[in-house]
PDB file of C-alpha atoms in Angstrom:
ATOM      1  CA  MET A 593      41.737 -10.080 -89.890  1.00  0.00           C
ATOM      2  CA  ASN A 594      39.954 -13.256 -88.873  1.00  0.00           C
ATOM      3  CA  LEU A 595      41.280 -16.826 -89.004  1.00  0.00           C
ATOM      4  CA  LYS A 596      39.867 -17.502 -92.483  1.00  0.00           C
ATOM      5  CA  VAL A 597      41.735 -14.559 -93.978  1.00  0.00           C
ATOM      6  CA  TYR A 598      44.982 -15.510 -92.219  1.00  0.00           C
ATOM      7  CA  SER A 599      44.656 -19.112 -93.455  1.00  0.00           C
ATOM      8  CA  ALA A 600      43.975 -17.991 -97.026  1.00  0.00           C
ATOM      9  CA  ILE A 601      47.027 -15.708 -96.960  1.00  0.00           C
ATOM     10  CA  PHE A 602      49.263 -18.509 -95.605  1.00  0.00           C
ATOM     11  CA  ILE A 603      48.179 -20.974 -98.317  1.00  0.00           C
ATOM     12  CA  LEU A 604      48.493 -18.327-101.012  1.00  0.00           C
ATOM     13  CA  CYS A 605      52.031 -17.336 -99.994  1.00  0.00           C
ATOM     14  CA  LEU A 606      53.300 -20.929-100.081  1.00  0.00           C
ATOM     15  CA  THR A 607      51.571 -21.675-103.389  1.00  0.00           C
ATOM     16  CA  TRP A 608      52.759 -18.533-105.137  1.00  0.00           C
ATOM     17  CA  GLY A 609      56.193 -18.682-103.501  1.00  0.00           C
ATOM     18  CA  TYR A 610      57.057 -22.009-105.141  1.00  0.00           C
ATOM     19  CA  LEU A 611      55.223 -21.246-108.391  1.00  0.00           C
ATOM     20  CA  TRP A 612      58.171 -19.375-109.908  1.00  0.00           C
ATOM     21  CA  VAL A 613      60.290 -22.541-110.054  1.00  0.00           C
ATOM     22  CA  PRO A 614      57.908 -24.690-112.161  1.00  0.00           C
ATOM     23  CA  ILE A 615      57.243 -21.758-114.480  1.00  0.00           C
ATOM     24  CA  LYS A 616      60.960 -21.191-115.052  1.00  0.00           C
ATOM     25  CA  ILE A 617      61.557 -24.900-115.720  1.00  0.00           C
ATOM     26  CA  SER A 618      58.509 -25.189-118.005  1.00  0.00           C
ATOM     27  CA  LEU A 619      59.710 -22.327-120.205  1.00  0.00           C
ATOM     28  CA  GLN A 620      62.588 -24.551-121.319  1.00  0.00           C
ATOM     29  CA  ASN A 621      60.057 -26.781-123.090  1.00  0.00           C
ATOM     30  CA  ILE A 622      56.998 -24.587-123.754  1.00  0.00           C
ATOM     31  CA  PRO A 623      56.770 -21.080-125.335  1.00  0.00           C
ATOM     32  CA  PRO A 624      55.689 -18.435-122.777  1.00  0.00           C
ATOM     33  CA  PHE A 625      52.339 -17.367-124.254  1.00  0.00           C
ATOM     34  CA  PHE A 626      51.251 -20.955-124.927  1.00  0.00           C
ATOM     35  CA  PHE A 627      52.260 -21.984-121.405  1.00  0.00           C
ATOM     36  CA  THR A 628      50.369 -19.061-119.886  1.00  0.00           C
ATOM     37  CA  SER A 629      47.251 -19.634-121.981  1.00  0.00           C
ATOM     38  CA  SER A 630      47.284 -23.347-121.053  1.00  0.00           C
ATOM     39  CA  ARG A 631      47.543 -22.696-117.310  1.00  0.00           C
ATOM     40  CA  LEU A 632      44.775 -20.085-117.433  1.00  0.00           C
ATOM     41  CA  LEU A 633      42.407 -22.247-119.484  1.00  0.00           C
ATOM     42  CA  ILE A 634      43.014 -25.364-117.367  1.00  0.00           C
ATOM     43  CA  GLY A 635      42.623 -23.323-114.189  1.00  0.00           C
ATOM     44  CA  GLY A 636      39.398 -21.769-115.460  1.00  0.00           C
ATOM     45  CA  LEU A 637      37.945 -25.162-116.403  1.00  0.00           C
ATOM     46  CA  CYS A 638      38.788 -26.545-112.942  1.00  0.00           C
ATOM     47  CA  LEU A 639      36.873 -23.716-111.301  1.00  0.00           C
ATOM     48  CA  LEU A 640      34.016 -24.155-113.760  1.00  0.00           C
ATOM     49  CA  ILE A 641      33.629 -27.744-112.517  1.00  0.00           C
ATOM     50  CA  VAL A 642      33.659 -26.488-108.917  1.00  0.00           C
ATOM     51  CA  GLN A 643      30.978 -23.895-109.700  1.00  0.00           C
ATOM     52  CA  LEU A 644      28.816 -26.521-111.397  1.00  0.00           C
ATOM     53  CA  GLY A 645      29.243 -28.797-108.383  1.00  0.00           C
ATOM     54  CA  LEU A 646      28.064 -26.006-106.095  1.00  0.00           C
ATOM     55  CA  GLY A 647      25.017 -25.497-108.295  1.00  0.00           C
ATOM     56  CA  LYS A 648      25.754 -21.803-108.708  1.00  0.00           C
ATOM     57  CA  SER A 649      25.288 -19.477-111.657  1.00  0.00           C
ATOM     58  CA  ILE A 650      27.956 -19.698-114.341  1.00  0.00           C
ATOM     59  CA  LEU A 651      27.150 -17.301-117.175  1.00  0.00           C
ATOM     60  CA  PRO A 652      27.836 -13.602-116.604  1.00  0.00           C
ATOM     61  CA  SER A 653      25.252 -10.992-117.558  1.00  0.00           C
ATOM     62  CA  TRP A 654      25.633  -8.978-120.757  1.00  0.00           C
ATOM     63  CA  GLU A 655      26.299  -5.836-118.698  1.00  0.00           C
ATOM     64  CA  ASP A 656      29.249  -7.511-116.984  1.00  0.00           C
ATOM     65  CA  THR A 657      30.884  -8.804-120.167  1.00  0.00           C
ATOM     66  CA  PRO A 658      32.754  -5.586-121.142  1.00  0.00           C
ATOM     67  CA  LYS A 659      34.045  -5.249-117.564  1.00  0.00           C
ATOM     68  CA  LEU A 660      35.242  -8.863-117.599  1.00  0.00           C
ATOM     69  CA  LEU A 661      37.042  -8.244-120.899  1.00  0.00           C
ATOM     70  CA  ILE A 662      38.861  -5.252-119.399  1.00  0.00           C
ATOM     71  CA  LEU A 663      39.807  -7.175-116.255  1.00  0.00           C
ATOM     72  CA  SER A 664      41.010 -10.155-118.305  1.00  0.00           C
ATOM     73  CA  CYS A 665      43.202  -7.932-120.494  1.00  0.00           C
ATOM     74  CA  LEU A 666      44.750  -6.244-117.464  1.00  0.00           C
ATOM     75  CA  MET A 667      45.378  -9.369-115.413  1.00  0.00           C
ATOM     76  CA  CYS A 668      45.868 -12.162-117.909  1.00  0.00           C
ATOM     77  CA  ILE A 669      47.634 -10.378-120.758  1.00  0.00           C
ATOM     78  CA  GLY A 670      49.178  -7.472-118.861  1.00  0.00           C
ATOM     79  CA  TYR A 671      50.303  -9.432-115.802  1.00  0.00           C
ATOM     80  CA  TYR A 672      50.452 -13.135-116.632  1.00  0.00           C
ATOM     81  CA  GLY A 673      51.492 -12.733-120.257  1.00  0.00           C
ATOM     82  CA  LEU A 674      54.214 -10.126-119.726  1.00  0.00           C
ATOM     83  CA  SER A 675      55.625 -11.689-116.552  1.00  0.00           C
ATOM     84  CA  THR A 676      55.940 -15.153-118.124  1.00  0.00           C
ATOM     85  CA  PHE A 677      57.509 -13.734-121.267  1.00  0.00           C
ATOM     86  CA  GLY A 678      59.997 -11.750-119.185  1.00  0.00           C
ATOM     87  CA  MET A 679      60.882 -14.800-117.082  1.00  0.00           C
ATOM     88  CA  GLN A 680      62.565 -16.394-120.094  1.00  0.00           C
ATOM     89  CA  TYR A 681      65.518 -14.077-119.489  1.00  0.00           C
ATOM     90  CA  VAL A 682      65.455 -13.613-115.692  1.00  0.00           C
ATOM     91  CA  ASP A 683      66.042 -16.001-112.765  1.00  0.00           C
ATOM     92  CA  SER A 684      62.884 -17.197-111.003  1.00  0.00           C
ATOM     93  CA  GLY A 685      63.771 -15.612-107.654  1.00  0.00           C
ATOM     94  CA  LEU A 686      64.597 -12.216-109.168  1.00  0.00           C
ATOM     95  CA  SER A 687      61.388 -12.413-111.207  1.00  0.00           C
ATOM     96  CA  ALA A 688      59.387 -12.837-108.016  1.00  0.00           C
ATOM     97  CA  ILE A 689      61.059  -9.814-106.433  1.00  0.00           C
ATOM     98  CA  LEU A 690      60.392  -7.507-109.391  1.00  0.00           C
ATOM     99  CA  VAL A 691      56.772  -8.612-109.761  1.00  0.00           C
ATOM    100  CA  TYR A 692      56.138  -8.051-106.066  1.00  0.00           C
ATOM    101  CA  THR A 693      56.765  -4.349-106.392  1.00  0.00           C
ATOM    102  CA  MET A 694      53.031  -4.535-107.161  1.00  0.00           C
ATOM    103  CA  PRO A 695      51.934  -3.674-103.582  1.00  0.00           C
ATOM    104  CA  ILE A 696      53.776  -0.359-103.752  1.00  0.00           C
ATOM    105  CA  MET A 697      52.065   0.476-107.045  1.00  0.00           C
ATOM    106  CA  ILE A 698      48.697  -0.411-105.521  1.00  0.00           C
ATOM    107  CA  GLY A 699      49.295   2.186-102.804  1.00  0.00           C
ATOM    108  CA  VAL A 700      49.449   4.883-105.489  1.00  0.00           C
ATOM    109  CA  LEU A 701      46.574   3.606-107.660  1.00  0.00           C
ATOM    110  CA  ALA A 702      44.296   3.012-104.662  1.00  0.00           C
ATOM    111  CA  HIS A 703      44.691   6.688-103.732  1.00  0.00           C
ATOM    112  CA  PHE A 704      43.200   7.838-107.044  1.00  0.00           C
ATOM    113  CA  PHE A 705      40.606   5.138-107.621  1.00  0.00           C
ATOM    114  CA  LEU A 706      39.634   3.637-104.249  1.00  0.00           C
ATOM    115  CA  GLY A 707      39.884   6.609-101.939  1.00  0.00           C
ATOM    116  CA  GLU A 708      42.675   4.975 -99.898  1.00  0.00           C
ATOM    117  CA  GLN A 709      44.650   8.102 -99.046  1.00  0.00           C
ATOM    118  CA  LEU A 710      48.195   8.466-100.394  1.00  0.00           C
ATOM    119  CA  ASN A 711      49.752   9.761 -97.182  1.00  0.00           C
ATOM    120  CA  LYS A 712      53.338  10.503 -96.200  1.00  0.00           C
ATOM    121  CA  GLN A 713      53.793   6.879 -95.105  1.00  0.00           C
ATOM    122  CA  LYS A 714      52.922   5.565 -98.583  1.00  0.00           C
ATOM    123  CA  ILE A 715      55.079   8.125-100.359  1.00  0.00           C
ATOM    124  CA  ILE A 716      58.080   7.056 -98.273  1.00  0.00           C
ATOM    125  CA  GLY A 717      57.224   3.437 -99.107  1.00  0.00           C
ATOM    126  CA  LEU A 718      57.157   4.271-102.803  1.00  0.00           C
ATOM    127  CA  VAL A 719      60.614   5.848-102.547  1.00  0.00           C
ATOM    128  CA  PHE A 720      61.961   2.754-100.756  1.00  0.00           C
ATOM    129  CA  GLY A 721      60.461   0.504-103.420  1.00  0.00           C
ATOM    130  CA  LEU A 722      61.959   2.480-106.284  1.00  0.00           C
ATOM    131  CA  ALA A 723      65.311   2.453-104.466  1.00  0.00           C
ATOM    132  CA  GLY A 724      65.072  -1.344-104.183  1.00  0.00           C
ATOM    133  CA  ILE A 725      64.463  -1.742-107.918  1.00  0.00           C
ATOM    134  CA  PHE A 726      67.381   0.601-108.669  1.00  0.00           C
ATOM    135  CA  ILE A 727      69.715  -1.370-106.373  1.00  0.00           C
ATOM    136  CA  ILE A 728      68.746  -4.688-107.987  1.00  0.00           C
ATOM    137  CA  LEU A 729      69.316  -3.298-111.493  1.00  0.00           C
ATOM    138  CA  PHE A 730      72.316  -1.151-110.497  1.00  0.00           C
ATOM    139  CA  ASN A 731      75.016  -3.179-112.224  1.00  0.00           C
ATOM    140  CA  GLN A 732      73.103  -3.259-115.490  1.00  0.00           C
ATOM    141  CA  LEU A 733      72.176   0.411-115.327  1.00  0.00           C
ATOM    142  CA  ILE A 734      75.694   1.587-114.464  1.00  0.00           C
ATOM    143  CA  ASN A 735      77.147  -0.472-117.337  1.00  0.00           C
ATOM    144  CA  PHE A 736      74.153   0.094-119.574  1.00  0.00           C
ATOM    145  CA  ARG A 737      73.600  -2.553-122.179  1.00  0.00           C
ATOM    146  CA  PHE A 738      70.236  -3.088-123.805  1.00  0.00           C
ATOM    147  CA  ASN A 739      70.194  -6.890-123.525  1.00  0.00           C
ATOM    148  CA  LEU A 740      67.530  -9.533-123.086  1.00  0.00           C
ATOM    149  CA  ALA A 741      68.041  -9.728-119.321  1.00  0.00           C
ATOM    150  CA  LEU A 742      67.258  -6.017-118.955  1.00  0.00           C
ATOM    151  CA  VAL A 743      64.253  -6.350-121.275  1.00  0.00           C
ATOM    152  CA  GLY A 744      62.972  -9.239-119.158  1.00  0.00           C
ATOM    153  CA  GLU A 745      63.402  -7.269-115.936  1.00  0.00           C
ATOM    154  CA  LEU A 746      61.589  -4.233-117.333  1.00  0.00           C
ATOM    155  CA  LEU A 747      58.732  -6.455-118.556  1.00  0.00           C
ATOM    156  CA  LEU A 748      58.427  -7.953-115.073  1.00  0.00           C
ATOM    157  CA  VAL A 749      58.146  -4.487-113.515  1.00  0.00           C
ATOM    158  CA  ALA A 750      55.557  -3.558-116.167  1.00  0.00           C
ATOM    159  CA  SER A 751      53.593  -6.727-115.365  1.00  0.00           C
ATOM    160  CA  ALA A 752      53.567  -5.704-111.698  1.00  0.00           C
ATOM    161  CA  PHE A 753      51.884  -2.442-112.705  1.00  0.00           C
ATOM    162  CA  PHE A 754      49.199  -4.344-114.642  1.00  0.00           C
ATOM    163  CA  TRP A 755      48.625  -6.625-111.645  1.00  0.00           C
ATOM    164  CA  ALA A 756      48.195  -3.584-109.391  1.00  0.00           C
ATOM    165  CA  TRP A 757      45.879  -1.931-111.896  1.00  0.00           C
ATOM    166  CA  SER A 758      43.744  -5.072-112.285  1.00  0.00           C
ATOM    167  CA  THR A 759      43.505  -5.506-108.490  1.00  0.00           C
ATOM    168  CA  VAL A 760      42.243  -1.955-108.031  1.00  0.00           C
ATOM    169  CA  TYR A 761      39.838  -2.346-110.967  1.00  0.00           C
ATOM    170  CA  MET A 762      38.535  -5.646-109.585  1.00  0.00           C
ATOM    171  CA  LYS A 763      37.989  -4.190-106.110  1.00  0.00           C
ATOM    172  CA  LYS A 764      36.199  -1.140-107.518  1.00  0.00           C
ATOM    173  CA  THR A 765      34.058  -2.962-110.092  1.00  0.00           C
ATOM    174  CA  PHE A 766      33.497  -6.492-108.750  1.00  0.00           C
ATOM    175  CA  GLN A 767      33.450  -5.975-104.976  1.00  0.00           C
ATOM    176  CA  ASP A 768      30.276  -8.024-104.410  1.00  0.00           C
ATOM    177  CA  TYR A 769      30.567 -10.314-107.435  1.00  0.00           C
ATOM    178  CA  ASP A 770      30.644 -14.111-107.083  1.00  0.00           C
ATOM    179  CA  LYS A 771      34.398 -14.678-106.728  1.00  0.00           C
ATOM    180  CA  ILE A 772      34.425 -18.131-108.345  1.00  0.00           C
ATOM    181  CA  LYS A 773      32.427 -16.934-111.344  1.00  0.00           C
ATOM    182  CA  LEU A 774      34.642 -13.864-111.622  1.00  0.00           C
ATOM    183  CA  THR A 775      37.787 -15.987-111.590  1.00  0.00           C
ATOM    184  CA  ILE A 776      36.381 -18.510-114.082  1.00  0.00           C
ATOM    185  CA  TRP A 777      35.647 -15.927-116.754  1.00  0.00           C
ATOM    186  CA  GLN A 778      38.761 -13.909-116.067  1.00  0.00           C
ATOM    187  CA  LEU A 779      40.874 -17.028-116.701  1.00  0.00           C
ATOM    188  CA  LEU A 780      38.884 -18.353-119.678  1.00  0.00           C
ATOM    189  CA  ILE A 781      38.688 -15.025-121.491  1.00  0.00           C
ATOM    190  CA  GLY A 782      42.307 -14.160-120.777  1.00  0.00           C
ATOM    191  CA  GLY A 783      43.508 -17.661-121.614  1.00  0.00           C
ATOM    192  CA  GLY A 784      41.620 -17.596-124.904  1.00  0.00           C
ATOM    193  CA  MET A 785      43.147 -14.257-125.902  1.00  0.00           C
ATOM    194  CA  LEU A 786      46.646 -15.435-125.009  1.00  0.00           C
ATOM    195  CA  TYR A 787      46.158 -18.627-127.036  1.00  0.00           C
ATOM    196  CA  VAL A 788      45.397 -16.508-130.112  1.00  0.00           C
ATOM    197  CA  ILE A 789      48.528 -14.434-129.433  1.00  0.00           C
ATOM    198  CA  SER A 790      50.543 -17.650-129.015  1.00  0.00           C
ATOM    199  CA  TYR A 791      49.178 -19.180-132.239  1.00  0.00           C
ATOM    200  CA  MET A 792      50.115 -16.029-134.166  1.00  0.00           C
ATOM    201  CA  THR A 793      53.595 -15.441-132.693  1.00  0.00           C
ATOM    202  CA  GLU A 794      55.085 -18.727-131.414  1.00  0.00           C
ATOM    203  CA  ASN A 795      56.329 -21.955-133.014  1.00  0.00           C
ATOM    204  CA  LEU A 796      54.164 -24.552-131.255  1.00  0.00           C
ATOM    205  CA  ASN A 797      55.928 -27.427-133.031  1.00  0.00           C
ATOM    206  CA  LYS A 798      58.892 -26.977-130.674  1.00  0.00           C
ATOM    207  CA  ILE A 799      56.925 -27.869-127.550  1.00  0.00           C
ATOM    208  CA  VAL A 800      58.498 -30.841-125.723  1.00  0.00           C
ATOM    209  CA  TRP A 801      55.710 -33.158-124.533  1.00  0.00           C
ATOM    210  CA  ASN A 802      57.776 -36.310-123.887  1.00  0.00           C
ATOM    211  CA  ASN A 803      59.029 -35.066-120.514  1.00  0.00           C
ATOM    212  CA  PRO A 804      56.601 -36.181-117.739  1.00  0.00           C
ATOM    213  CA  MET A 805      57.609 -33.243-115.548  1.00  0.00           C
ATOM    214  CA  THR A 806      56.190 -30.905-118.190  1.00  0.00           C
ATOM    215  CA  PHE A 807      52.710 -32.104-117.219  1.00  0.00           C
ATOM    216  CA  VAL A 808      53.493 -32.034-113.495  1.00  0.00           C
ATOM    217  CA  TYR A 809      54.677 -28.424-113.567  1.00  0.00           C
ATOM    218  CA  LEU A 810      51.871 -27.341-115.898  1.00  0.00           C
ATOM    219  CA  GLY A 811      49.389 -29.026-113.548  1.00  0.00           C
ATOM    220  CA  TYR A 812      50.823 -27.266-110.504  1.00  0.00           C
ATOM    221  CA  SER A 813      50.838 -23.920-112.306  1.00  0.00           C
ATOM    222  CA  SER A 814      47.270 -24.388-113.573  1.00  0.00           C
ATOM    223  CA  ILE A 815      45.393 -25.969-110.673  1.00  0.00           C
ATOM    224  CA  LEU A 816      47.217 -24.678-107.604  1.00  0.00           C
ATOM    225  CA  GLY A 817      49.178 -21.691-108.866  1.00  0.00           C
ATOM    226  CA  THR A 818      46.340 -20.277-110.978  1.00  0.00           C
ATOM    227  CA  ALA A 819      42.871 -21.615-110.107  1.00  0.00           C
ATOM    228  CA  LEU A 820      43.262 -21.899-106.334  1.00  0.00           C
ATOM    229  CA  ALA A 821      45.627 -18.937-105.919  1.00  0.00           C
ATOM    230  CA  PHE A 822      43.656 -16.594-108.171  1.00  0.00           C
ATOM    231  CA  LEU A 823      40.466 -17.434-106.290  1.00  0.00           C
ATOM    232  CA  LEU A 824      42.132 -16.894-102.916  1.00  0.00           C
ATOM    233  CA  TRP A 825      43.617 -13.567-104.020  1.00  0.00           C
ATOM    234  CA  ASN A 826      40.290 -12.211-105.304  1.00  0.00           C
ATOM    235  CA  TRP A 827      38.600 -13.328-102.068  1.00  0.00           C
ATOM    236  CA  ILE A 828      41.302 -11.775 -99.861  1.00  0.00           C
ATOM    237  CA  VAL A 829      41.093  -8.451-101.727  1.00  0.00           C
ATOM    238  CA  SER A 830      37.318  -8.429-101.209  1.00  0.00           C
ATOM    239  CA  LYS A 831      37.763  -8.822 -97.439  1.00  0.00           C
ATOM    240  CA  ILE A 832      40.491  -6.292 -96.637  1.00  0.00           C
ATOM    241  CA  ASP A 833      41.934  -3.085 -98.106  1.00  0.00           C
ATOM    242  CA  ALA A 834      43.849  -3.567-101.358  1.00  0.00           C
ATOM    243  CA  SER A 835      47.004  -2.128 -99.783  1.00  0.00           C
ATOM    244  CA  LEU A 836      46.753  -4.395 -96.750  1.00  0.00           C
ATOM    245  CA  ALA A 837      46.124  -7.418 -98.980  1.00  0.00           C
ATOM    246  CA  SER A 838      49.334  -6.579-100.797  1.00  0.00           C
ATOM    247  CA  ILE A 839      51.507  -6.399 -97.691  1.00  0.00           C
ATOM    248  CA  SER A 840      50.078  -9.720 -96.526  1.00  0.00           C
ATOM    249  CA  ILE A 841      51.741 -11.575 -99.422  1.00  0.00           C
ATOM    250  CA  MET A 842      55.150  -9.897 -99.192  1.00  0.00           C
ATOM    251  CA  SER A 843      56.736 -13.193 -98.126  1.00  0.00           C
ATOM    252  CA  VAL A 844      56.123 -14.636-101.615  1.00  0.00           C
ATOM    253  CA  PRO A 845      59.274 -13.194-103.267  1.00  0.00           C
ATOM    254  CA  LEU A 846      61.373 -14.311-100.290  1.00  0.00           C
ATOM    255  CA  ILE A 847      60.005 -17.844-100.653  1.00  0.00           C
ATOM    256  CA  GLY A 848      60.604 -17.586-104.413  1.00  0.00           C
ATOM    257  CA  ILE A 849      64.261 -16.639-103.885  1.00  0.00           C
ATOM    258  CA  LEU A 850      64.732 -19.546-101.482  1.00  0.00           C
ATOM    259  CA  PHE A 851      63.195 -22.184-103.763  1.00  0.00           C
ATOM    260  CA  GLY A 852      65.017 -20.785-106.817  1.00  0.00           C
ATOM    261  CA  HIS A 853      68.317 -21.025-104.949  1.00  0.00           C
ATOM    262  CA  ILE A 854      67.633 -24.552-103.631  1.00  0.00           C
ATOM    263  CA  GLN A 855      66.176 -26.189-106.730  1.00  0.00           C
ATOM    264  CA  LEU A 856      67.641 -24.155-109.603  1.00  0.00           C
ATOM    265  CA  HIS A 857      70.898 -23.081-107.899  1.00  0.00           C
ATOM    266  CA  GLU A 858      70.207 -19.444-108.719  1.00  0.00           C
ATOM    267  CA  PRO A 859      72.708 -17.024-107.133  1.00  0.00           C
ATOM    268  CA  ILE A 860      71.631 -14.706-104.333  1.00  0.00           C
ATOM    269  CA  THR A 861      73.762 -11.586-104.790  1.00  0.00           C
ATOM    270  CA  VAL A 862      74.256  -8.653-102.438  1.00  0.00           C
ATOM    271  CA  ASN A 863      72.309  -6.437-104.859  1.00  0.00           C
ATOM    272  CA  ILE A 864      69.323  -8.785-104.728  1.00  0.00           C
ATOM    273  CA  LEU A 865      69.390  -9.041-100.927  1.00  0.00           C
ATOM    274  CA  VAL A 866      69.699  -5.294-100.340  1.00  0.00           C
ATOM    275  CA  GLY A 867      67.178  -4.452-103.074  1.00  0.00           C
ATOM    276  CA  THR A 868      64.700  -6.982-101.676  1.00  0.00           C
ATOM    277  CA  PHE A 869      65.100  -5.465 -98.215  1.00  0.00           C
ATOM    278  CA  PHE A 870      64.240  -1.995 -99.550  1.00  0.00           C
ATOM    279  CA  ILE A 871      61.261  -3.292-101.541  1.00  0.00           C
ATOM    280  CA  CYS A 872      59.885  -5.137 -98.491  1.00  0.00           C
ATOM    281  CA  LEU A 873      60.452  -2.038 -96.368  1.00  0.00           C
ATOM    282  CA  GLY A 874      58.585  -0.017 -98.980  1.00  0.00           C
ATOM    283  CA  ILE A 875      55.631  -2.425 -98.924  1.00  0.00           C
ATOM    284  CA  ILE A 876      55.463  -2.230 -95.136  1.00  0.00           C
ATOM    285  CA  ARG A 877      55.604   1.572 -95.162  1.00  0.00           C
ATOM    286  CA  CYS A 878      52.892   1.726 -97.832  1.00  0.00           C
ATOM    287  CA  ALA A 879      50.400  -0.467 -96.007  1.00  0.00           C
ATOM    288  CA  LEU A 880      51.277  -0.341 -92.321  1.00  0.00           C
ATOM    289  CA  LYS A 881      48.722   2.300 -91.405  1.00  0.00           C
ATOM    290  CA  ASN A 882      45.862   0.617 -93.210  1.00  0.00           C
ATOM    291  CA  ASN A 883      45.187  -1.944 -90.471  1.00  0.00           C
ATOM    292  CA  HIS A 884      42.383   0.115 -88.991  1.00  0.00           C
ATOM    293  CA  HIS A 885      40.530   0.016 -92.343  1.00  0.00           C
ATOM    294  CA  GLN A 886      40.385  -3.763 -92.606  1.00  0.00           C
ATOM    295  CA  LYS A 887      37.057  -5.560 -92.940  1.00  0.00           C
ATOM    296  CA  MET A 888      36.256  -8.554 -90.838  1.00  0.00           C
TER     297      MET A 888
END
């Protein structure tokens, strides 16, 4: 990887690592689907201004529209919508860990759709990742109770699958597409769909707008955590193998745990530490041998 890719990964990890804290705090005042639709729409509009400033094409072709709709459903509804909804019931740090099982899922999907071979190394990584999830959820599974916390955790794992699926689909379908234009329409289409879902299912009269930090956290989530980060992620995936891109951001859940513990006083249990170790080990095993495939 060259310096530009390393720099993009560093910025992305810090931005996404802290993002879980403002989302968790914002959900105390804003319903999850409305919050997610707002951050996507604001992020998309920010990038639209950038694209206009660069004098580049904005409107997608008619042939690309169905593909953009599919990508927006996978990423914005499947990942962003489900993960934010699940976070209502799960600590921010644990949410980050469960979502970042995504790289392990990419290793499997990339085998079938991108020709990135599912070798013994990746299979071992998948086993480690599943073991990590089991360890994290062990107490709840051993004393099984179908409660909101378990629902939230399962939704977060499901959202990780949608993120993996959308990443593989994006790499296969939009490899040479203008990354800013791609991100703009992904966010605007997905944000629009989530707003409709929010309008139909959530009580928007309960939104608390008189807290200034609501706007600060929404701004961070929209401009930095969505517009900038989404653009960086799509660009990184276009430069290196999907599996390698995934391992490069494995520090995000660790940063998320740290910030959640510092700012929100979330507990760091033995289960979380051991489970995180296994998940990180799984990500490394899945992607370690892909270095020779990277694109400069």
